[in-house]
Short mmCIF file of C-alpha atoms in Angstrom, two decimals:
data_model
loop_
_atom_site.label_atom_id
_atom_site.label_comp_id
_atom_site.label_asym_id
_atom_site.label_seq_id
_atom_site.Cartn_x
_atom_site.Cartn_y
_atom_site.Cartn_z
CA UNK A 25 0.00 0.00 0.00
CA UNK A 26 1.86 3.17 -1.29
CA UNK A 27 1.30 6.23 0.24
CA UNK A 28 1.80 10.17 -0.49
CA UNK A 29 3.40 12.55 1.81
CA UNK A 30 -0.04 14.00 2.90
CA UNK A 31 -1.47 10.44 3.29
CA UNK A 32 1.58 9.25 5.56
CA UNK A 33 1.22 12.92 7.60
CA UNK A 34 -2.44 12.29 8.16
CA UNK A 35 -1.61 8.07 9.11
CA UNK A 36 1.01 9.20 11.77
CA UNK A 37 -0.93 12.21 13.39
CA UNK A 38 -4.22 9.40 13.39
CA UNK A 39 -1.54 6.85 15.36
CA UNK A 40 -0.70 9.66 18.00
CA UNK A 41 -3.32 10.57 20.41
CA UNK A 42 -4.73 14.47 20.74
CA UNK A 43 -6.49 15.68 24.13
CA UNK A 44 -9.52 14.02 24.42
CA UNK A 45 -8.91 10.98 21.96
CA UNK A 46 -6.85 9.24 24.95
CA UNK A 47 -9.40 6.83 25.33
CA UNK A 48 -9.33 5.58 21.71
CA UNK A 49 -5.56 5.06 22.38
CA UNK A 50 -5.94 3.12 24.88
CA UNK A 51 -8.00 0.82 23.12
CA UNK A 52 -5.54 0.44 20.53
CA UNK A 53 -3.16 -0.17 22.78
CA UNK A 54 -4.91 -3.20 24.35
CA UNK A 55 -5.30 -4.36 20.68
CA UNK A 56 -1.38 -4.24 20.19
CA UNK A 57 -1.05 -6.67 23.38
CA UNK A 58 -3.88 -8.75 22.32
CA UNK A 59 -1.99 -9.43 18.91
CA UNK A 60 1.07 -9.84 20.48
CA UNK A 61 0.00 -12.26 23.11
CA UNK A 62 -2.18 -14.10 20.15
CA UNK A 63 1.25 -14.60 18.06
CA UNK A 64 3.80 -15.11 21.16
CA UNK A 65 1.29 -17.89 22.59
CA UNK A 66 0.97 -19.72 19.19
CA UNK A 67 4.87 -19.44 18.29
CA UNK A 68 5.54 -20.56 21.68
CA UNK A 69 2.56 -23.40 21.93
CA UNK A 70 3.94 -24.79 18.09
CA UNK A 71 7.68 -25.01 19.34
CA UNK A 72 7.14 -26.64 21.87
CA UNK A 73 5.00 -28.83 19.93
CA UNK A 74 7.55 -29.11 17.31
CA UNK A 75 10.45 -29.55 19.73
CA UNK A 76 8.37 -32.75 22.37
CA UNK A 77 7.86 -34.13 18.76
CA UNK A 78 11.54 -33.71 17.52
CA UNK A 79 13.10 -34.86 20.61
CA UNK A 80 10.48 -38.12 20.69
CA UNK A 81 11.56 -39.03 17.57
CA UNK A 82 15.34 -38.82 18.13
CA UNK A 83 15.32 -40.90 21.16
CA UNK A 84 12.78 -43.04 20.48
CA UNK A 85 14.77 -44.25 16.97
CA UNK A 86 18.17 -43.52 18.04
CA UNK A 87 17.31 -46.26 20.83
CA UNK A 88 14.44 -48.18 18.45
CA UNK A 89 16.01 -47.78 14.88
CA UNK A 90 12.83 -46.41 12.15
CA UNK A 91 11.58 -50.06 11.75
CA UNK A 92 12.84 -53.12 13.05
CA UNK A 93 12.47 -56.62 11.77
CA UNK A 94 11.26 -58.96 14.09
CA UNK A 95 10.67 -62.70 14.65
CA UNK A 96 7.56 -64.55 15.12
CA UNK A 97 8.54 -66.03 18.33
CA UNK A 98 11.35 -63.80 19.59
CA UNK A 99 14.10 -65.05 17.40
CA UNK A 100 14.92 -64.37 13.85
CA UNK A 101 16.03 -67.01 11.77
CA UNK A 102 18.35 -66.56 9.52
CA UNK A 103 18.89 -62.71 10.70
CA UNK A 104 22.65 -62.75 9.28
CA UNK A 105 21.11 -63.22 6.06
CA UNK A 106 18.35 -60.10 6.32
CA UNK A 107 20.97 -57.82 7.65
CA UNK A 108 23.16 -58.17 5.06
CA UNK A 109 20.20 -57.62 2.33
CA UNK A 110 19.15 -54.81 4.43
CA UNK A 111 22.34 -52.91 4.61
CA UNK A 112 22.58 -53.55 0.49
CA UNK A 113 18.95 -51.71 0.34
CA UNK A 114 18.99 -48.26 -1.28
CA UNK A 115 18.01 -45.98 1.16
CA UNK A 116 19.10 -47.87 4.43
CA UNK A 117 22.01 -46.63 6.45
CA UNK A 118 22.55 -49.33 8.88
CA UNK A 119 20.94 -52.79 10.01
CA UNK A 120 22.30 -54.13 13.30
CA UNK A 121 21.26 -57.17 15.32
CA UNK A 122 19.28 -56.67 18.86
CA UNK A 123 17.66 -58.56 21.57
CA UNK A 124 14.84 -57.32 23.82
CA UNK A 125 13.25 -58.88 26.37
CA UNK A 126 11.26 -57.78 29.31
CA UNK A 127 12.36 -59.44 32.55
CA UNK A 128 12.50 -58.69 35.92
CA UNK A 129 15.57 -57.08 38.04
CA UNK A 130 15.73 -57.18 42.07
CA UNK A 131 18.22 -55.47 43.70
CA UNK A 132 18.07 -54.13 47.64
CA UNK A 133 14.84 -56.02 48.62
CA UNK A 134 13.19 -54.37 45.63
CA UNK A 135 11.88 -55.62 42.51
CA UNK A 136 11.12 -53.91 39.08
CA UNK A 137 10.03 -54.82 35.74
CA UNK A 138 12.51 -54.00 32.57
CA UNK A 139 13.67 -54.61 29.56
CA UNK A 140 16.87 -56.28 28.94
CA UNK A 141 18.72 -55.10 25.20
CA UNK A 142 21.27 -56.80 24.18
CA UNK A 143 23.77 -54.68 21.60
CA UNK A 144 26.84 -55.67 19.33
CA UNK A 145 29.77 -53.74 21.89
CA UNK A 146 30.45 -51.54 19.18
CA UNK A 147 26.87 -50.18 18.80
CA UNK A 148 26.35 -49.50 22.47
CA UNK A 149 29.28 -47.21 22.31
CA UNK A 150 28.65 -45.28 19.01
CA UNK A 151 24.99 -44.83 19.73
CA UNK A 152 24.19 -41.05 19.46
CA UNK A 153 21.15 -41.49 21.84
CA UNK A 154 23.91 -42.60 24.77
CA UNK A 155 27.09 -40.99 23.96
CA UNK A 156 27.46 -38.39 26.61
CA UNK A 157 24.53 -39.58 28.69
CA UNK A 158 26.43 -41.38 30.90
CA UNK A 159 26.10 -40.10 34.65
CA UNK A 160 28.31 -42.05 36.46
CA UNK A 161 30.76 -45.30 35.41
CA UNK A 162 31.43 -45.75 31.69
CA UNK A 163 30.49 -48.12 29.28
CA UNK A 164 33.73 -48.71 28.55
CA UNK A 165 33.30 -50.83 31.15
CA UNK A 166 30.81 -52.95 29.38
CA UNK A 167 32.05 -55.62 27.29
CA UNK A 168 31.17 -59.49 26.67
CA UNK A 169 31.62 -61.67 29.17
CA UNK A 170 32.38 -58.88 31.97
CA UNK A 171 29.01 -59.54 33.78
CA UNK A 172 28.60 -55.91 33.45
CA UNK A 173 25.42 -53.80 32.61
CA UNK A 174 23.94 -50.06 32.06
CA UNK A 175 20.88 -49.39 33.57
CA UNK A 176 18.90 -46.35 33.35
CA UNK A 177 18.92 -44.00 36.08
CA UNK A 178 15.15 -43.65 37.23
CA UNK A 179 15.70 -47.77 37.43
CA UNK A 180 18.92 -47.05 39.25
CA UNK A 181 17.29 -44.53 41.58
CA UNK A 182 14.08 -47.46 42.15
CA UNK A 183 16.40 -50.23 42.80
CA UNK A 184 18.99 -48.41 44.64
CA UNK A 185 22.17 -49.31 42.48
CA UNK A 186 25.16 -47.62 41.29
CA UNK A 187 27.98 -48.56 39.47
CA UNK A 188 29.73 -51.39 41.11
CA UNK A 189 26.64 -52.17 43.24
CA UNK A 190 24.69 -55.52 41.92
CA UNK A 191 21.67 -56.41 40.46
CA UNK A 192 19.85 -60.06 39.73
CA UNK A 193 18.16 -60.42 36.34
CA UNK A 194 15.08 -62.79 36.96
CA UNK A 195 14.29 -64.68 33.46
CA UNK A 196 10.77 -67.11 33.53
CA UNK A 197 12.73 -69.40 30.85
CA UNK A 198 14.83 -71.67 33.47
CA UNK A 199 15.67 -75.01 33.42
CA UNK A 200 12.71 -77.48 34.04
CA UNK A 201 12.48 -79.55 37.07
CA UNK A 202 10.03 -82.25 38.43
CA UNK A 203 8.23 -79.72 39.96
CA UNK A 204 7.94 -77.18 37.06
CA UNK A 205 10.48 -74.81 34.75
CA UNK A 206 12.66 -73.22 38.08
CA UNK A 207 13.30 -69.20 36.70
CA UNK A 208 16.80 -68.28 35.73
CA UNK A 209 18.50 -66.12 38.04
CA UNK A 210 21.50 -64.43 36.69
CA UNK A 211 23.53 -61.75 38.70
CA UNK A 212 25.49 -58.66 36.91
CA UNK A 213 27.51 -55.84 38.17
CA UNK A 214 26.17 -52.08 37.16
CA UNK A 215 29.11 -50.85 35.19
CA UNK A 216 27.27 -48.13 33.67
CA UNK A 217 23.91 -45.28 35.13
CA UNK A 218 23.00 -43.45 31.50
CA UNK A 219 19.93 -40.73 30.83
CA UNK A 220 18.64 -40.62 27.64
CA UNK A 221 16.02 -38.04 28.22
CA UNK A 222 12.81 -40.15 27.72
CA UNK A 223 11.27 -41.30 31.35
CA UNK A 224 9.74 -44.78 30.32
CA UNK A 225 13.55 -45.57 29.02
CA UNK A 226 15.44 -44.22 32.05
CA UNK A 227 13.03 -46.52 33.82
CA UNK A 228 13.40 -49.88 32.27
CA UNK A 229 16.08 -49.98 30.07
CA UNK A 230 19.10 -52.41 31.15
CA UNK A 231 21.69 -52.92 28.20
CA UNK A 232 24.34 -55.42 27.63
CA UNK A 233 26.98 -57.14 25.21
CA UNK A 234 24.51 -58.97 22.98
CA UNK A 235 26.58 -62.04 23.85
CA UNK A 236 25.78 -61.91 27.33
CA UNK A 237 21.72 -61.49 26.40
CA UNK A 238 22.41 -64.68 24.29
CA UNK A 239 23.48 -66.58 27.32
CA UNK A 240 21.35 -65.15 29.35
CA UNK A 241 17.75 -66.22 27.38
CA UNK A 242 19.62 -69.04 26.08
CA UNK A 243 19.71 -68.06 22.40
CA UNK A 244 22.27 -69.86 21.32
CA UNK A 245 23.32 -67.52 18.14
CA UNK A 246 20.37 -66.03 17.63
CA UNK A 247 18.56 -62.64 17.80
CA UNK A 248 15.25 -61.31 18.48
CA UNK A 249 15.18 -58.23 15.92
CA UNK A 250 16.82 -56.66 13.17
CA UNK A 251 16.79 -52.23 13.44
CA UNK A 252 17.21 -50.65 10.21
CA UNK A 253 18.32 -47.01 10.12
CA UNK A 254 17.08 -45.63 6.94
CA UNK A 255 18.04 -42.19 4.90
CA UNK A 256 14.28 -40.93 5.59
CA UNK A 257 12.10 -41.66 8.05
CA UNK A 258 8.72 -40.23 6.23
CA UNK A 259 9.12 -43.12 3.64
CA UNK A 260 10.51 -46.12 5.32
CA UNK A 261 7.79 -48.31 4.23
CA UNK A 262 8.81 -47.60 0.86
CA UNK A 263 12.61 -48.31 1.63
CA UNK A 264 11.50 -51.25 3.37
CA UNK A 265 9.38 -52.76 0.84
CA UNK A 266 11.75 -54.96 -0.74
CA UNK A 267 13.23 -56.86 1.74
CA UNK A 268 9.35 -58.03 2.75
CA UNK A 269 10.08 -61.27 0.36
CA UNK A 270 12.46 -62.21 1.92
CA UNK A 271 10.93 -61.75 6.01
CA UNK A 272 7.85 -63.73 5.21
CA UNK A 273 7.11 -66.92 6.97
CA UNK A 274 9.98 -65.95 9.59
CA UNK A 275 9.04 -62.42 11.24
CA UNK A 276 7.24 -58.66 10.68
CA UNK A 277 8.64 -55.31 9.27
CA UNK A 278 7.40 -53.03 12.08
CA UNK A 279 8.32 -49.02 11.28
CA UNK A 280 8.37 -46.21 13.47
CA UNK A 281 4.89 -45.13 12.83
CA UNK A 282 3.29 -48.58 13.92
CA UNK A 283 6.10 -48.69 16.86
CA UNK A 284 4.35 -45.27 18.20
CA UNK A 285 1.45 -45.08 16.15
CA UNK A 286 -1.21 -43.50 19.22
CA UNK A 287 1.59 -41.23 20.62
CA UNK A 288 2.35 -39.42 17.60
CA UNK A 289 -0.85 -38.83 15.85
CA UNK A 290 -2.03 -37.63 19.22
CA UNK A 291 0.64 -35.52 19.10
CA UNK A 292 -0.21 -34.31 15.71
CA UNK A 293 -4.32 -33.80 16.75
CA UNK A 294 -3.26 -31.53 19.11
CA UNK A 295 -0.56 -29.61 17.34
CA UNK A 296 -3.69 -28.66 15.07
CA UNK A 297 -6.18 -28.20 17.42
CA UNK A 298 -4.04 -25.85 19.34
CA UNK A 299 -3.35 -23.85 16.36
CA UNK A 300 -6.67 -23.47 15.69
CA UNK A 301 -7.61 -22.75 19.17
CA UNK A 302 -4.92 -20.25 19.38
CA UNK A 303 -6.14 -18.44 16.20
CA UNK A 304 -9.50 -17.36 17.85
CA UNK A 305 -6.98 -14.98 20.18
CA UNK A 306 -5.67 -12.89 17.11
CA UNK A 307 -9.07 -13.04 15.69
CA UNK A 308 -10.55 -11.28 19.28
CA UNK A 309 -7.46 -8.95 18.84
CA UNK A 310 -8.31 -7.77 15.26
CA UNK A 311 -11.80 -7.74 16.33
CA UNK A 312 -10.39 -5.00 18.98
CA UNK A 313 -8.48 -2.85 15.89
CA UNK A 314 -11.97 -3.12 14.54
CA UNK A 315 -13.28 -1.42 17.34
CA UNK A 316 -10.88 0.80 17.86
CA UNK A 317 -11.19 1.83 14.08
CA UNK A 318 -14.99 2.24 14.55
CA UNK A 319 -14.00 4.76 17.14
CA UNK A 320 -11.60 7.06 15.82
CA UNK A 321 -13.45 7.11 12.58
CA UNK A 322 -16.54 8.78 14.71
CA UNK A 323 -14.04 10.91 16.45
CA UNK A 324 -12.71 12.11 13.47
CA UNK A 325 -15.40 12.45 11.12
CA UNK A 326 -15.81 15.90 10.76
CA UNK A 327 -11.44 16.13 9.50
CA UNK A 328 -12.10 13.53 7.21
CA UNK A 329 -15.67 15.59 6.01
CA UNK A 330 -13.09 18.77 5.30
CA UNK A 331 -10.50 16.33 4.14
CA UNK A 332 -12.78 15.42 1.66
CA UNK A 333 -14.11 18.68 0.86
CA UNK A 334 -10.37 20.02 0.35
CA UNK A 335 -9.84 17.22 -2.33
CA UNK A 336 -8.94 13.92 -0.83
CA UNK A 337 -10.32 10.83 -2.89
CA UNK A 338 -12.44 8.38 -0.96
CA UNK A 339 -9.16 6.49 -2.01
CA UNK A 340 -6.98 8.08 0.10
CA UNK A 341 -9.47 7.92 3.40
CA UNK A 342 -9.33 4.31 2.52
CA UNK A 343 -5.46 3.84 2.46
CA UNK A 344 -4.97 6.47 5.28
CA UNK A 345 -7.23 4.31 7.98
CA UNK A 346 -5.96 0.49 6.84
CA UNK A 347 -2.64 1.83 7.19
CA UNK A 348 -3.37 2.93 10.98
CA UNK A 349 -4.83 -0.37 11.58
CA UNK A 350 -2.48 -2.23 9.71
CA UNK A 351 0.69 -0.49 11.40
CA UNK A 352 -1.28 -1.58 14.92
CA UNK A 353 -1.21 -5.01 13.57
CA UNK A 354 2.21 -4.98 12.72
CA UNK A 355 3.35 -3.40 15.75
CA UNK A 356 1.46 -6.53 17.97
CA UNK A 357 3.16 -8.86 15.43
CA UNK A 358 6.49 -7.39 16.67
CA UNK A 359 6.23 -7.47 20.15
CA UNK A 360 4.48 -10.85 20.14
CA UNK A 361 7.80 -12.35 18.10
CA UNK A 362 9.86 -10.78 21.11
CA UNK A 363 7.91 -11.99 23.47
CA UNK A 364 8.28 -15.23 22.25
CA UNK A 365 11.58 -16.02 21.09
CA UNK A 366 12.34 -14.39 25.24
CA UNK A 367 10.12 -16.99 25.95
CA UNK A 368 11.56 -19.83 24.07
CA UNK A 369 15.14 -18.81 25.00
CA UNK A 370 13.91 -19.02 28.94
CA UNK A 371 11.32 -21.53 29.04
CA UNK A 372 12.73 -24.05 31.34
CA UNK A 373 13.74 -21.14 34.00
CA UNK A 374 10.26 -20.06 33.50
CA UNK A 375 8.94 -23.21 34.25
CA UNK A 376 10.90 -23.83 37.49
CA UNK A 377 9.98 -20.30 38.55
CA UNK A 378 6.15 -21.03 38.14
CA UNK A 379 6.95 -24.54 40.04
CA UNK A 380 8.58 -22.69 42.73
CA UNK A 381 5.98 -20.09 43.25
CA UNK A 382 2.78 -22.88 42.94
CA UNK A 383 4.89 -25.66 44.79
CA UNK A 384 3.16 -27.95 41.46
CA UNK A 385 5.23 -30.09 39.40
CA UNK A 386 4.31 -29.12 35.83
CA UNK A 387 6.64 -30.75 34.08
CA UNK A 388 5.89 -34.57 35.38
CA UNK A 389 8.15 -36.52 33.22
CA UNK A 390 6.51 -40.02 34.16
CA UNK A 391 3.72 -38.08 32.25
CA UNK A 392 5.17 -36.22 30.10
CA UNK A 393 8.14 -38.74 28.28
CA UNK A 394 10.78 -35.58 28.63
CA UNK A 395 12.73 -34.75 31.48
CA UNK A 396 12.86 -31.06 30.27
CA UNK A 397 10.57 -28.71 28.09
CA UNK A 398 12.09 -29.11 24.37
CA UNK A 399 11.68 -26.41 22.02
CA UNK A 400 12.28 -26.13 17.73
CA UNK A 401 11.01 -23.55 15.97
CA UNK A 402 9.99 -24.02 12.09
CA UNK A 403 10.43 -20.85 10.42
CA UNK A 404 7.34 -21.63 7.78
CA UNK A 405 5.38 -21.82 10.84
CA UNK A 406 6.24 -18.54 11.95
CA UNK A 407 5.81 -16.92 8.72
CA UNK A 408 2.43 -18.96 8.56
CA UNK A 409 1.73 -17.08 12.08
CA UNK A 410 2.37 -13.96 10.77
CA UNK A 411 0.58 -14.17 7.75
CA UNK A 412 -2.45 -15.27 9.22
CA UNK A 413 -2.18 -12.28 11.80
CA UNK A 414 -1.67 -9.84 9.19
CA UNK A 415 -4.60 -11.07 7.23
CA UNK A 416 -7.06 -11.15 9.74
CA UNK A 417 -5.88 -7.63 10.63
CA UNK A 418 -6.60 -6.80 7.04
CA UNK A 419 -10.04 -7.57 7.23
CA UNK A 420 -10.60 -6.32 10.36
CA UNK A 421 -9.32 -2.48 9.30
CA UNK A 422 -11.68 -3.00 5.95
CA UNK A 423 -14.72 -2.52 7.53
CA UNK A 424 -13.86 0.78 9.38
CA UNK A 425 -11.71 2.06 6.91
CA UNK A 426 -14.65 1.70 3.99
CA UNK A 427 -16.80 3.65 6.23
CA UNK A 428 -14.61 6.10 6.39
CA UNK A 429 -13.86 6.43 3.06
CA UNK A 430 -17.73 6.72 2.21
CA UNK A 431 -18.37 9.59 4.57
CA UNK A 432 -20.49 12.12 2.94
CA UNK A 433 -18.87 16.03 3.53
CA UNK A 434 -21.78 17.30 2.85
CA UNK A 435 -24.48 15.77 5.40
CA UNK A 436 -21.35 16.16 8.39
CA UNK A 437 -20.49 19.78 7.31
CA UNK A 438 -24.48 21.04 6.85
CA UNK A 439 -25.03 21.66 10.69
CA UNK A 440 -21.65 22.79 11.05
#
């Protein structure tokens, strides 16, 4: 919208409040903090959103692959074979062999379920989800054969172990007896207390040498999975689809999305629900530039009567009062980026603050996966944001501003 000099003098001195027209300003300026609270809440609401997603995702197929193959009965047959197919696959970065098995672990007096993965040596310590998670000991200090094991460290803090303390792994599949199949007991020295981030893994998760897991559910050679890495999670059903020959009659292709299927599209029903919740703020705040539109136009009816009867164009009235509410609307989309990108920057102090004031625990991590409040920000969602604000400001200056481009000089000047 280009404007003259005498247009842009007449904007300004509109956006500037006179004796008398304080009130008006005031309304405008309550229209400035709705927009900016409108766009700081939705920026802020959609990182977050964006970031608990993100950081799900990571840790849930840094630890979980984006598919694994698995067998029927909890052993793949012939897994050497699929591995080596997999890793030949266009699109798949790495297929290593696993074994996972929920047991039960007693240490102290106390019992607690979890679930025992057994890892190749050299992918427990290249594993980007546990390299520099380690709290105390070192996995260096895990390796076949040692009777070593990691353990997460909300299982740690349940059983009351540490590294070097003990802890029995309790397996139903035992040797049989004349009075019934006698569980297999097997005791293992915590070399290792990790935190990946993710509650339910800190929890349960005990990992060892995947020879030691062999032994220990009497395996022999074999595995329970295949996890497959691939160069794009969005399409691993795609990347996947070939080696499906070749897994029939001995296990499943299960990907990420099956894996967490309920989590994540309830995660993705409320990313757009909140959005759209969110939007009916900046659409209450341009309803207020509305209002506050309506009102100065009344105030300043008679100028814009001699305005018009001096020779300005019912264009001109137009562009003169959509700027004012535009440049409100701009102003709120400012001040709400600031506010949230403060926000963002500070959230977790912000969050320990409220905590500390309330005495509440809002950030429950047995409830809410993440130990901490994760943030990413998508730029195209912020320009989205902003867009939307700016049209609904649009719309929301039309109405005022045709009125008072449609003011008749004549009928305000006759009594005058």
């Amino acid at each position: 919208m280009i404007l003259n000099a005498h247009e842009k003098m007449i904007a300004k001195r509109y956006l500037v409040p006179v004796k008398g027209e304080r009130f008006i300003f005031v309304v405008a300026g309550f229209s400035v903090g709705a927009v900016a609270l409108g766009v700081a809440a939705l920026i802020i609401v959609m990182s977050v959103m964006n970031g608990f997603r993100a950081e799900l995702f990571e840790k849930i197929s840094g630890l979980n692959g984006h598919a694994i193959i698995q067998g029927y009965d909890g052993r793949l047959a012939d897994w050497e074979q699929i591995a080596e197919r997999a890793r030949k696959t266009p699109g798949i970065q790495s297929a290593t062999p696993l074994i996972e098995q929920p047991l039960m672990a007693s240490a102290n007096g106390r019992v607690e379920g979890v679930l025992v993965r057994g890892n190749r040596i050299e992918d427990i310590r290249s594993n980007p989800v546990l390299n520099g998670k380690v709290l105390s000991g070192d996995l260096k200090n895990i390796t076949p054969g040692s009777n070593r094991v990691a353990i997460g460290v909300r299982l740690a803090e349940t059983l009351g172990a540490f590294p070097g303390s003990e802890i029995s792994l309790i397996s139903p599949e035992g040797r049989a007896t004349p009075v019934g199949t006698v569980p297999r007991i097997v005791t293992y020295e915590v070399g290792a207390v990790f935190e990946v981030g993710i509650f339910e893994y800190d929890k349960a998760f005990v990992i060892m040498p995947m020879e030691d897991a062999q032994t220990l559910l009497m395996l022999g050679d074999l595995v329970g999975m295949v996890e497959v890495q691939t160069d794009d999670p969005d399409n691993v059903r795609e990347i996947l689809a070939p080696l499906q020959p070749l897994v029939n009659g001995k296990g499943v292709i299960v990907d990420w999305r099956q894996m967490n299927s309920a989590l994540f599209e309830a995660l993705e029903i409320e990313r757009v629900a909140m959005f759209v919740v969110l939007c009916i703020i900046i659409l209450v705040a341009a309803f207020n530039i509305a209002s506050s539109l309506i009102m100065l136009v009344r105030a300043k009816t008679r100028d814009i009567a001699i305005l018009r009867t001096m020779g300005a164009s019912r264009g001109s009235m137009l562009k003169i009062f959509m700027t004012v509410g535009l440049t409100i609307g701009t102003f709120g989309i400012v001040i709400g980026l600031a506010l949230g990108a403060i926000f963002l920057f500070f959230r977790q102090g912000v969050v320990n603050v409220i905590q500390l004031l309330t005495g509440q625990n809002l950030w429950d991590p047995s409830v809410r996966f993440l130990t901490e409040l994760p943030s990413r920000t998508d730029p195209l969602e912020v320009a989205a944001i902003v867009a939307v604000t700016l049209v609904l400001t649009y719309f929301a200056t039309l109405f005022p501003a045709r009125g008072a481009a449609a003011t008749d000089p004549v009928q305000v000047l006759r009594y005058e």
